[in-house]
C-alpha cells in the first residue's frame, strides 16, 4: 500500500491556508498540482515531491473565480486582452454572451470570439445572443439571428447557453419569434440565461415557464426575494448588492443559491477597481458573509455552468486557484493559477500570449487601421469591416421634416444624471423650408444606420446643460449604429467623422475640435489595444464628456444606452423613436 | 400583452402552500401543470384555466425527492415494483447502482434493469458498478467487468455515473485495474460516486485525486467534517445521521452541500418506516433544520445528478411534486406527482403499471419458477437462470482438510450483535480421516460458488448462541454465491436445498425444518412478487433468524455481509477466508 507520495507532482504550493468553498473553514494545507489538475491537498509538510515550489506563506488559497454572466465587449477589449486583464484579478472562468459584437456581425463574429479566446489560459465559455436584434422590426442591427441560426450556433464548441433572454416582454406575451428561440435552445438542453428586471407574479411565472431560470438584473428587494423563492437563480452584480437586499436575503430561513457576476465592466473600471474580486468586496461591504461570497464566486457559478471540475479546492478538480493576501473578505489576489500554470502575479498576467494563427485577431491586415490607434497597436483583424456609412459632414445632420413652416411640438428624450432611464418630453421648435431649426435651441441626437442601410432618425435631447460640442460612437446598445449627440451640426459632424476615421469607436468634440477618442475598430465595439491603453483612452473620453457638461455617474453608459430600445421608456433607433413600454414607434412630432 | 392565463393547463393544484427549496419559505400558491412540466406557480386564485383540479388545502407542495445513491436490489424488488413502492413515499428520481445483480449476471443484467425501470413513472438513472467482482482475484462472482466493459456500459441510455468506487484501498494504492476503470469513466465525463469509510489525510487526497468526489459511508464525525472541507459531497444515510454529526455540521461557518440517500433499504423497511421520507425524518430528529433537509432531498441531489430540470417547485421545471400532510418536518406524503401525473396517494401507487414488452420481466417463462413463490406471482424472467450448483445434500457440508488426525487450530470468524464488523478468531477442532469434526463444537459457514465453478470454502463462526438450524442465501454481498451457516450438515443442506429449489433467495431452517423462505428467483437477489409479499416474507425470515438465536439489529444484513470482502476485517468468499485489511487470503488453519 502506498499513497500519493510516490508519483511526482508538478507544483507544490506550500505554507498557505485553503478556504473551503463548501464549509467556509480555513485550514493549513499544501496544494499539489499535476498537469491541469489539483493532485493533492495535504497536511503541511506531508510527503509529496514536486518539480516547482510556490511559497504561499501568509496567503489564502481559494478556487478561481467563475463569472456566470458577463459580456466581454463591455470592456472594449478583445477576448485575448480581456483574459490577461481579468485573470490577474482571479477570474479563471467566464460565460460570455457576445451580444454586442453579434449584433454587429452575426455568426461570423460569434465564431471569431470563440476562436480568439481559445488561446488564452482563461476558460471562456459562450452563450448565443438570444435577441439579435434586440427589438425586431424597430431597429436594424448588422445581423439578425433566427431560431434556426441560434440552434446552429448553439452547437459550436464552447457554447453552453442561450444568452440572456432580454426581451422578456415578448416571452411573457408568447411572441412566436422568442418562443421559437427559447424552444430551440431548450431542445438542445443548454442553460437558459434570463433578464427580467422587476418581473413578478403571473408574468414572472410565465417567463420562467419557458425554462429561463436565472436573472442578473437590478430588482426591488421584494422581487429579489420573490424570484429566489420561485426557484430563479439570482445573480448579483454591483448595482444589485444593496445592504437592504443582502439583509433581506440573510433573514430568509436559508440563503438561496447565489452567483456574483460582473455583467458589464469597462477596462478602466477593471483596472481601477477590479473584476469579480471587486464585486466580492462590494458584496462583503453590503453585508454578505465572506464565506457566502466565496461560494457565490466559485462553487455556485461552477454548478450553474455545469462545470463539475471546478469551484472548490479539492484533489481531482481543475487547478484554477487564487492566492489571496490578507483576510478572505479583502479578496485581494496575489497570484493566480489557471489549469495548473501560474498566469498572474501582483495584478499582472505572467503568461506569454499565444497568437492564434488563423483567427486573424493579431496577424491580418484589416482595411481600417484607424489613425487614432496607438502606433504599434495590433491590427483590428477581420471584424474591421463593419462600418458602412457615408462621409460625415454637417449636411448629414440637417433634420428634415415633412412639415409646413412654423412652430411645431416635437417628441424629445429627457435624460437624468443618475441612471439610464429616459422619459418622453416635448419641445417646440421652428420649422423652415422643411428643416427643423434646432441649433441654439436644444441638443440633438441622431442615429444613423452604419450597416449600409438608409435609416436615420433625429430627436431633441433634454436634461443636460451642454457646452458647444458633440459625442459620437458606434458603441450604442444593442444595434451599435452610429449615434451622435451634439449642440451643432458642425460639432456633430466632426465627432462622427473622427469615429469613422477610426473604424469605429467613440469621439468627443469640444467646440469644433476632437478632445478625446477611443478607437474601437474591432466591429466598432472593441479595441485591439492593450487594456492599459484602452483604459487610459476611456478615462480621457469620460473626462471629456464630463467636461462638455454630460453630468452622469457613468457618462459613457448614459450615452450608449440612449439607443437601447428594451430599456424604458423612450429610446431612439435607426428606424424611429421607440416607446419601449408599448413596444411601438413613438412619433417624432408630438401629438397635440 | 397577455400572460399565462390564456393557454389552458392540464392540472391545477390549489389551496396548498409551496415550500421553496431555495429559500426555505412557505408561501400560498397554486401550482399548474402542463404535460410533464410545471407551467405556473401563481398567487392563489390567479387566472389560469386547467382541465383537472387537485385540492391541496392544508397540504405543503414540495419537489419530488431525489435519491443520489442507492441500490434497488437491496429492496429485493424489481425496478417496477420498487418504483411503485417508493413513488408512494415521494421518491420520484433515483440514481441506482445495480451492483448486486451485475455481479451475478454482468452486462445483460445491467441492460435488463435499465429496461425494466423504463416503463415506470419514476426517473431511474443508473451507475455502472465499478467493482465487479468486489475483490479481483479473491472471489468469483457471476461476472467480471473490465475497464473496457465498463466504458461500453457507460454509454447505455440512462447511465450517468460510475457506481460507488468501493475498492478505495486499490485506488489509493494506484492499482492498475481500478485506475483504468476510474480513468475510463472520467474520460466519459460521468459522475464518479465514492465509498471510502473513514478515509482521511493523504489517503483521502489520493482517492479524491482520481476525480471521485462523493461519499455515502459512515464516517467518524471528524472525518465527515474533513471530507466536506476537502470538497467531497457528503451523502448521509440513516446510520450517518447522528445528532453529534449534525451538530458539528451546523457549527461550521456554512453548511456544506448535503444529500440524503437511502443506500440499502429492504422492502419491509420501506413499507414500515419509509424511503427518503423516512431518512428525512431521521435527519430532522438528528437536528438538521427541516428546510436544510428539504434541500438535501431535492435541489442538492438534483444538482449532483446534473438534472437541471428538477429539485425546486418552479415554473419550467419537471412536474415531480410531493404533497405533504402536517408540517414540513413530518415529511409525510399525501400525494405524489411524477412528470405531471398523479402516481400515488395515501401511500399507495395509483398508476397502472405498463408491462414492457421485450423486457421479459413479466411476460416470459423462466426455467426456475420457484415453489416458494406465491401462486400467482409474476415470472422471474430471463435472469432466472443464474443458479448453477449441484443438489444440496449433507455430504456437501463435509469440511475436508489436508491435515493429519488430531486437534488443530483453525481461523474462525467472530461476529457481533451491533454491526457488520467481523474479527479474526481461532478455535481448536479435531480432525479425523481428513475431515473436521465441527458438529456440536461450533457453527460453520460455507460459501459455495453458484456460477458453475468449484470454489467452496468453510470457516467456523463464533459470537452467536444458535439453536439447531441453519440459514442459506444467494443474496450474499457482493458475489452472491451460495452462503450457508448452520449448526449441522443436515440443517445446512435443508436450508441450501430450499434456496436452490426457489431459484435463489433466503431460507431459514429450525431443527431440520424450513421455517421461513424468501424466494429471490430474479438473479438470486430479487423477487418478482409484490412489495407487500416480499415485505411479509422478509419479516418472517428476520423473525426466524432471531428465533434461531441470530441476535442482531439487522439480522439479514449481518448474514449477507459475511462474504463482503471489502468490509473489515475477516470475510469469506468462494475462494478463501480474506484478510480484508491486508487484501490477501487468510489461511483456514491458523498460524501457530
XYZ file of C-alpha atoms in Angstrom, chain B residues 14-555:
542
model
C -54.794 24.773 -5.484
C -55.061 25.714 -1.861
C -51.642 24.455 -0.809
C -48.505 26.131 0.394
C -45.324 25.694 -1.639
C -42.083 25.224 0.273
C -39.139 26.757 -1.566
C -36.091 24.502 -1.716
C -34.137 27.709 -2.391
C -35.184 29.991 0.455
C -36.961 27.602 2.816
C -40.016 29.834 2.836
C -43.568 28.507 2.728
C -45.952 30.517 0.596
C -49.513 30.117 -0.570
C -49.561 29.334 -4.288
C -51.467 27.421 -6.906
C -49.265 25.104 -8.936
C -50.241 24.486 -12.552
C -49.022 21.614 -14.681
C -48.976 21.136 -18.424
C -47.643 17.886 -19.815
C -44.627 16.851 -17.762
C -43.834 20.394 -16.703
C -44.811 22.919 -14.062
C -46.497 25.575 -16.184
C -47.222 28.052 -13.438
C -46.721 28.905 -9.770
C -49.299 31.579 -9.189
C -50.812 33.579 -6.384
C -53.886 31.694 -5.078
C -56.863 32.299 -7.266
C -54.902 33.962 -10.092
C -56.400 33.294 -13.537
C -55.323 30.092 -15.248
C -57.783 27.505 -16.529
C -56.990 23.822 -16.106
C -58.627 20.553 -17.102
C -58.191 18.831 -13.758
C -58.178 20.252 -10.275
C -56.434 18.912 -7.194
C -57.373 20.263 -3.803
C -54.229 20.768 -1.746
C -55.886 22.652 1.081
C -53.847 22.161 4.209
C -51.008 20.489 2.319
C -47.469 21.579 1.560
C -46.180 21.295 -2.005
C -42.520 20.321 -2.316
C -40.330 18.930 -5.111
C -40.176 15.178 -5.679
C -37.412 13.542 -3.656
C -34.170 12.603 -5.417
C -32.031 9.702 -4.199
C -28.438 10.203 -5.344
C -27.127 6.917 -4.001
C -28.982 3.631 -3.710
C -29.277 0.041 -4.861
C -32.658 -1.221 -5.984
C -31.727 -4.852 -5.310
C -31.415 -4.107 -1.592
C -35.188 -3.894 -1.544
C -35.337 -7.425 -3.067
C -37.720 -5.844 -5.586
C -37.518 -5.454 -9.314
C -37.281 -1.923 -10.719
C -41.006 -1.973 -11.461
C -42.240 -2.897 -8.003
C -39.565 -0.764 -6.392
C -40.861 2.238 -8.333
C -44.432 1.701 -7.194
C -43.386 1.287 -3.577
C -41.101 4.298 -3.366
C -43.055 6.701 -5.567
C -45.735 6.376 -2.925
C -43.194 7.742 -0.422
C -42.270 10.687 -2.615
C -39.136 9.375 -4.325
C -39.521 10.466 -7.946
C -35.883 10.117 -9.061
C -33.152 7.630 -8.183
C -29.600 7.037 -9.265
C -29.361 3.271 -8.877
C -26.140 1.295 -8.857
C -27.176 -2.270 -9.775
C -24.101 -3.636 -8.152
C -25.672 -6.840 -6.845
C -27.353 -8.084 -9.988
C -24.413 -7.123 -12.204
C -22.096 -9.167 -10.006
C -24.488 -12.026 -10.688
C -25.074 -11.648 -14.409
C -22.926 -8.866 -15.823
C -23.826 -6.594 -18.699
C -27.056 -8.377 -19.581
C -28.316 -7.738 -16.043
C -27.453 -4.050 -16.376
C -29.428 -3.851 -19.605
C -32.335 -5.748 -18.057
C -32.520 -3.374 -15.088
C -32.499 -0.274 -17.283
C -35.205 -1.716 -19.488
C -37.286 -2.902 -16.555
C -37.330 0.532 -14.979
C -38.148 2.386 -18.141
C -41.855 1.704 -18.038
C -42.332 3.282 -14.639
C -43.161 6.930 -13.882
C -40.097 7.067 -11.616
C -36.959 8.518 -13.164
C -34.489 5.686 -12.727
C -30.962 6.643 -13.708
C -28.022 4.304 -13.479
C -24.461 3.961 -12.389
C -22.272 1.218 -13.794
C -20.916 -0.924 -10.960
C -17.215 -0.206 -10.680
C -16.112 -3.240 -8.683
C -17.288 -6.460 -10.332
C -16.091 -8.525 -8.640
C -15.536 -6.507 -5.498
C -12.166 -8.069 -4.857
C -10.418 -9.202 -8.008
C -8.602 -12.485 -7.536
C -10.062 -13.301 -4.134
C -13.570 -14.262 -5.196
C -15.517 -15.368 -8.212
C -18.722 -13.565 -8.985
C -21.030 -14.410 -11.874
C -19.393 -11.702 -13.942
C -16.281 -9.622 -14.208
C -16.235 -6.149 -15.723
C -13.049 -4.764 -17.214
C -12.450 -1.070 -17.833
C -13.497 -1.642 -21.445
C -16.706 -3.397 -20.383
C -17.490 -0.504 -18.082
C -16.747 2.073 -20.755
C -19.236 0.319 -23.015
C -21.938 0.166 -20.330
C -21.409 3.846 -19.532
C -22.729 4.632 -22.991
C -26.116 2.995 -22.390
C -29.066 5.370 -22.245
C -29.939 6.411 -18.709
C -26.418 5.748 -17.427
C -24.897 8.844 -15.847
C -22.381 7.589 -13.300
C -19.684 5.191 -12.335
C -21.114 3.329 -9.358
C -19.516 3.665 -5.964
C -15.785 3.093 -6.187
C -15.773 0.752 -3.213
C -12.320 -0.632 -3.549
C -10.832 2.556 -2.210
C -7.765 0.733 -0.962
C -6.946 -0.299 -4.511
C -7.489 3.265 -5.698
C -5.225 4.711 -3.031
C -2.621 2.072 -3.890
C -2.910 3.074 -7.558
C -3.887 -0.463 -8.529
C -3.839 -0.631 -12.355
C -7.287 -2.238 -12.714
C -9.096 0.376 -10.615
C -7.012 3.152 -12.139
C -8.128 2.023 -15.579
C -11.770 1.836 -14.564
C -11.845 5.271 -12.977
C -9.921 6.780 -15.883
C -12.376 5.255 -18.384
C -15.293 6.788 -16.528
C -13.566 10.114 -16.107
C -12.868 10.238 -19.811
C -16.598 9.942 -20.441
C -17.356 12.800 -18.083
C -19.795 10.879 -15.911
C -20.344 11.276 -12.179
C -17.805 9.336 -10.107
C -19.519 8.037 -6.993
C -17.389 7.202 -3.973
C -17.255 4.875 -0.981
C -14.419 5.370 1.500
C -15.363 4.941 5.162
C -13.142 6.978 7.465
C -10.520 7.576 4.805
C -8.647 10.745 5.662
C -5.461 12.756 5.241
C -3.097 11.847 2.418
C -5.084 8.717 1.549
C -8.307 10.698 1.171
C -6.410 13.174 -1.000
C -5.080 10.346 -3.187
C -8.568 8.866 -3.538
C -10.134 12.204 -4.492
C -7.298 12.994 -6.904
C -8.760 10.371 -9.238
C -11.889 12.509 -9.504
C -14.157 10.577 -7.143
C -15.953 13.301 -5.225
C -18.726 11.899 -3.046
C -19.092 9.549 -0.114
C -22.138 7.973 1.487
C -20.493 5.685 4.023
C -20.480 6.007 7.774
C -17.588 8.111 8.975
C -16.491 9.368 12.322
C -17.769 12.906 12.788
C -14.334 14.445 12.378
C -13.932 12.599 9.072
C -17.313 13.852 7.882
C -16.055 17.362 8.548
C -12.707 16.707 6.905
C -14.323 15.305 3.774
C -16.774 18.181 3.493
C -13.968 20.696 3.976
C -11.982 18.920 1.241
C -14.828 19.390 -1.227
C -16.247 15.880 -1.122
C -20.018 15.860 -1.441
C -21.347 14.161 1.669
C -24.343 11.889 1.251
C -25.944 10.987 4.529
C -27.848 7.766 5.045
C -29.654 6.749 8.217
C -26.625 5.459 10.069
C -24.711 8.667 9.298
C -27.389 10.925 10.749
C -26.141 11.039 14.318
C -27.012 14.070 16.411
C -23.349 14.782 17.095
C -22.523 14.701 13.370
C -25.395 17.023 12.535
C -24.454 19.348 15.373
C -20.886 19.520 14.101
C -22.061 20.272 10.554
C -24.329 23.047 11.796
C -21.454 24.576 13.749
C -19.402 25.124 10.565
C -19.100 28.633 9.102
C -21.558 27.439 6.486
C -23.417 24.229 5.833
C -21.720 22.300 3.025
C -23.826 20.827 0.196
C -25.501 17.663 1.516
C -27.607 14.902 0.016
C -29.793 12.482 1.915
C -29.627 8.957 0.487
C -31.071 5.534 1.239
C -28.247 3.253 0.015
C -29.675 -0.127 1.070
C -33.261 -0.336 2.261
C -35.248 -3.569 2.246
C -38.880 -3.712 1.133
C -40.219 -4.330 4.611
C -38.255 -1.376 5.959
C -39.613 0.845 3.208
C -43.164 -0.384 3.804
C -42.868 0.012 7.529
C -40.713 3.100 8.014
C -40.476 4.760 4.631
C -37.944 5.574 1.977
C -36.316 9.020 1.574
C -39.220 10.419 3.607
C -38.005 8.232 6.461
C -34.401 9.408 6.045
C -35.723 12.955 6.093
C -37.476 12.365 9.410
C -34.329 10.770 10.815
C -32.378 13.855 9.740
C -34.898 16.160 11.420
C -34.700 14.112 14.609
C -30.914 14.328 14.454
C -31.209 18.099 14.463
C -30.979 19.177 10.824
C -33.422 22.043 10.152
C -36.358 20.883 8.045
C -35.520 23.445 5.340
C -31.984 22.083 5.040
C -33.428 18.570 4.933
C -35.694 19.593 2.071
C -32.799 20.990 0.076
C -30.768 17.843 0.750
C -33.685 15.747 -0.559
C -34.369 17.765 -3.684
C -32.221 20.571 -5.072
C -28.842 19.303 -3.865
C -29.176 15.747 -5.229
C -30.739 17.037 -8.453
C -27.683 19.232 -8.945
C -25.440 16.275 -8.130
C -27.182 14.164 -10.748
C -26.941 17.045 -13.236
C -30.709 17.153 -13.535
C -31.306 20.827 -14.103
C -34.989 20.274 -14.745
C -35.965 19.456 -11.184
C -35.286 19.907 -7.488
C -37.388 23.003 -6.922
C -41.071 23.849 -7.382
C -40.667 26.382 -10.167
C -42.365 27.138 -13.462
C -40.485 25.416 -16.259
C -39.242 22.574 -14.080
C -40.392 18.985 -14.289
C -43.687 18.388 -12.510
C -42.342 15.985 -9.886
C -44.152 17.056 -6.739
C -44.928 15.727 -3.308
C -47.937 16.976 -1.354
C -47.163 16.716 2.348
C -49.516 16.492 5.296
C -48.878 18.364 8.522
C -45.653 20.266 8.978
C -42.647 20.137 6.706
C -40.642 18.345 9.392
C -43.113 15.438 9.263
C -42.225 14.685 5.628
C -45.499 12.787 5.340
C -46.521 12.349 1.681
C -50.250 12.551 0.991
C -49.951 12.506 -2.805
C -47.177 12.332 -5.352
C -46.913 13.626 -8.918
C -44.270 12.417 -11.358
C -43.910 14.058 -14.753
C -47.246 15.818 -14.315
C -49.293 12.712 -13.424
C -50.588 11.798 -10.020
C -48.819 8.490 -9.329
C -49.567 7.880 -5.655
C -51.988 8.863 -2.941
C -52.115 7.954 0.745
C -49.049 5.752 0.492
C -50.144 3.655 -2.471
C -49.331 3.888 -6.158
C -52.289 4.970 -8.254
C -50.924 4.345 -11.725
C -51.377 1.315 -13.942
C -48.057 -0.451 -14.416
C -47.220 -0.771 -18.082
C -45.608 -4.115 -18.794
C -42.608 -3.601 -21.039
C -42.794 -5.964 -23.939
C -39.432 -7.383 -24.737
C -38.062 -6.880 -21.267
C -39.162 -10.323 -20.241
C -39.695 -9.119 -16.724
C -43.293 -10.128 -16.554
C -44.062 -11.961 -19.753
C -41.515 -14.697 -20.315
C -41.485 -18.153 -18.827
C -38.325 -18.684 -16.860
C -36.755 -22.020 -16.056
C -36.967 -21.704 -12.284
C -40.413 -20.687 -11.181
C -39.612 -21.479 -7.562
C -42.095 -23.396 -5.468
C -41.752 -20.858 -2.705
C -43.245 -18.073 -4.787
C -46.799 -17.095 -4.201
C -49.086 -18.973 -6.590
C -49.903 -16.071 -8.876
C -46.510 -14.409 -8.708
C -45.181 -12.940 -11.933
C -42.460 -14.908 -13.590
C -38.809 -14.357 -12.763
C -37.929 -13.591 -16.364
C -34.623 -14.029 -18.156
C -32.478 -13.599 -15.031
C -33.933 -16.786 -13.507
C -31.034 -18.857 -14.875
C -28.185 -17.686 -12.684
C -28.012 -20.572 -10.208
C -25.688 -23.363 -11.352
C -24.872 -25.604 -8.414
C -25.156 -29.304 -7.572
C -28.088 -30.685 -5.491
C -27.620 -29.709 -1.872
C -27.104 -32.679 0.461
C -25.455 -33.138 3.852
C -22.414 -34.588 2.086
C -21.755 -31.192 0.551
C -21.167 -29.797 4.025
C -18.357 -32.170 4.934
C -15.358 -29.916 5.692
C -12.422 -31.851 4.287
C -8.891 -30.761 5.108
C -5.418 -31.971 4.253
C -4.337 -32.407 7.857
C -3.362 -35.388 9.959
C -5.688 -36.710 12.621
C -5.567 -34.750 15.854
C -6.573 -31.366 17.166
C -5.771 -28.314 15.072
C -6.238 -24.620 15.471
C -8.459 -23.068 12.806
C -9.029 -19.487 11.787
C -12.605 -18.539 12.752
C -14.860 -15.531 12.069
C -16.269 -13.765 15.098
C -19.415 -11.693 14.609
C -21.095 -9.247 16.967
C -24.643 -8.040 17.517
C -24.217 -4.379 16.622
C -22.652 -4.003 13.202
C -21.200 -5.990 10.326
C -17.623 -5.933 11.558
C -16.084 -9.406 11.744
C -12.893 -10.182 13.524
C -10.423 -12.983 13.128
C -10.515 -15.537 15.952
C -9.272 -19.069 16.424
C -10.789 -22.329 17.512
C -9.382 -25.795 18.149
C -11.193 -28.559 16.346
C -10.452 -32.250 15.941
C -9.620 -33.659 12.518
C -10.396 -37.288 11.748
C -9.746 -39.039 8.444
C -9.264 -35.731 6.627
C -12.489 -34.177 7.860
C -13.034 -31.561 10.537
C -15.378 -32.788 13.248
C -17.109 -29.452 13.775
C -20.675 -30.507 14.502
C -21.571 -29.897 18.124
C -18.469 -27.762 18.605
C -19.096 -24.623 16.510
C -21.363 -23.122 13.934
C -19.999 -23.412 10.425
C -20.059 -21.082 7.412
C -19.799 -22.429 3.908
C -19.527 -20.361 0.737
C -20.221 -22.341 -2.412
C -19.690 -20.818 -5.843
C -23.027 -20.873 -7.611
C -21.899 -19.985 -11.094
C -20.697 -23.453 -12.081
C -17.238 -23.134 -10.577
C -15.627 -25.377 -7.999
C -14.933 -22.894 -5.217
C -16.059 -23.997 -1.754
C -14.703 -22.558 1.483
C -15.550 -23.370 5.113
C -14.933 -21.480 8.349
C -16.075 -21.753 11.942
C -18.293 -18.921 13.124
C -18.130 -17.571 16.690
C -20.145 -14.973 18.535
C -23.634 -16.477 18.350
C -25.555 -18.863 20.582
C -27.574 -20.732 17.997
C -30.263 -23.361 18.350
C -30.033 -26.307 15.937
C -30.692 -24.967 12.472
C -29.297 -23.099 9.530
C -29.699 -20.239 7.113
C -28.830 -20.236 3.423
C -28.908 -17.414 0.906
C -27.859 -16.449 -2.587
C -28.082 -12.813 -1.520
C -24.551 -12.565 -0.138
C -22.522 -9.447 -0.905
C -21.017 -8.899 -3.398
C -20.595 -12.045 -5.451
C -23.863 -13.564 -4.281
C -22.567 -17.087 -4.097
C -24.488 -19.628 -2.040
C -23.808 -18.804 1.596
C -24.907 -21.266 4.262
C -24.465 -21.035 8.021
C -25.583 -23.745 10.394
C -25.102 -25.992 13.353
C -25.307 -29.298 11.449
C -24.722 -30.646 7.981
C -28.303 -31.793 7.642
C -29.788 -28.415 8.645
C -27.428 -26.611 6.293
C -28.345 -28.961 3.459
C -32.044 -28.410 4.104
C -31.635 -24.627 4.001
C -29.438 -24.655 0.907
C -31.772 -27.095 -0.871
C -34.755 -24.816 -0.216
C -32.892 -21.876 -1.697
C -31.913 -23.860 -4.777
C -35.486 -25.059 -5.166
C -36.660 -21.436 -5.115
C -34.161 -20.457 -7.823
C -32.320 -18.339 -5.288
C -33.328 -16.491 -2.161
C -33.141 -16.987 1.579
C -34.229 -19.934 3.724
C -34.054 -20.442 7.473
C -34.190 -23.906 8.993
C -35.153 -24.543 12.600
C -34.047 -28.024 13.597
C -34.398 -29.834 10.271
C -37.454 -27.952 9.018
C -37.694 -24.953 6.772
C -39.167 -22.225 8.982
C -39.031 -19.312 6.540
C -38.129 -18.697 2.945
C -37.896 -15.638 0.743
C -37.609 -16.719 -2.881
C -35.453 -14.381 -4.959
C -35.520 -16.037 -8.361
C -34.541 -12.905 -10.308
C -30.789 -13.432 -10.369
C -30.974 -14.911 -6.889
C -31.269 -11.405 -5.454
C -34.674 -10.019 -6.422
C -38.265 -11.172 -6.271
C -40.867 -10.646 -8.964
C -43.500 -10.575 -6.203
C -45.240 -7.506 -4.903
C -43.608 -5.315 -2.306
C -46.173 -6.382 0.256
C -45.478 -10.056 -0.308
C -41.713 -9.554 -0.241
C -42.011 -7.494 2.913
C -44.177 -10.134 4.582
C -41.708 -12.880 3.755
C -38.755 -10.705 4.761
C -40.287 -10.222 8.201
C -40.837 -13.952 8.542
C -37.197 -14.566 7.599
C -35.981 -11.967 10.047
C -38.104 -13.353 12.850
C -36.904 -16.867 12.053
C -33.288 -15.726 12.202
C -33.863 -14.036 15.538
C -35.763 -17.081 16.776
C -32.831 -19.265 15.811
C -30.544 -17.125 18.001
C -29.081 -14.827 15.338
C -29.067 -11.761 17.575
C -28.522 -8.599 15.569
C -30.215 -5.270 14.898
C -30.322 -6.177 11.216
C -30.130 -9.971 11.166
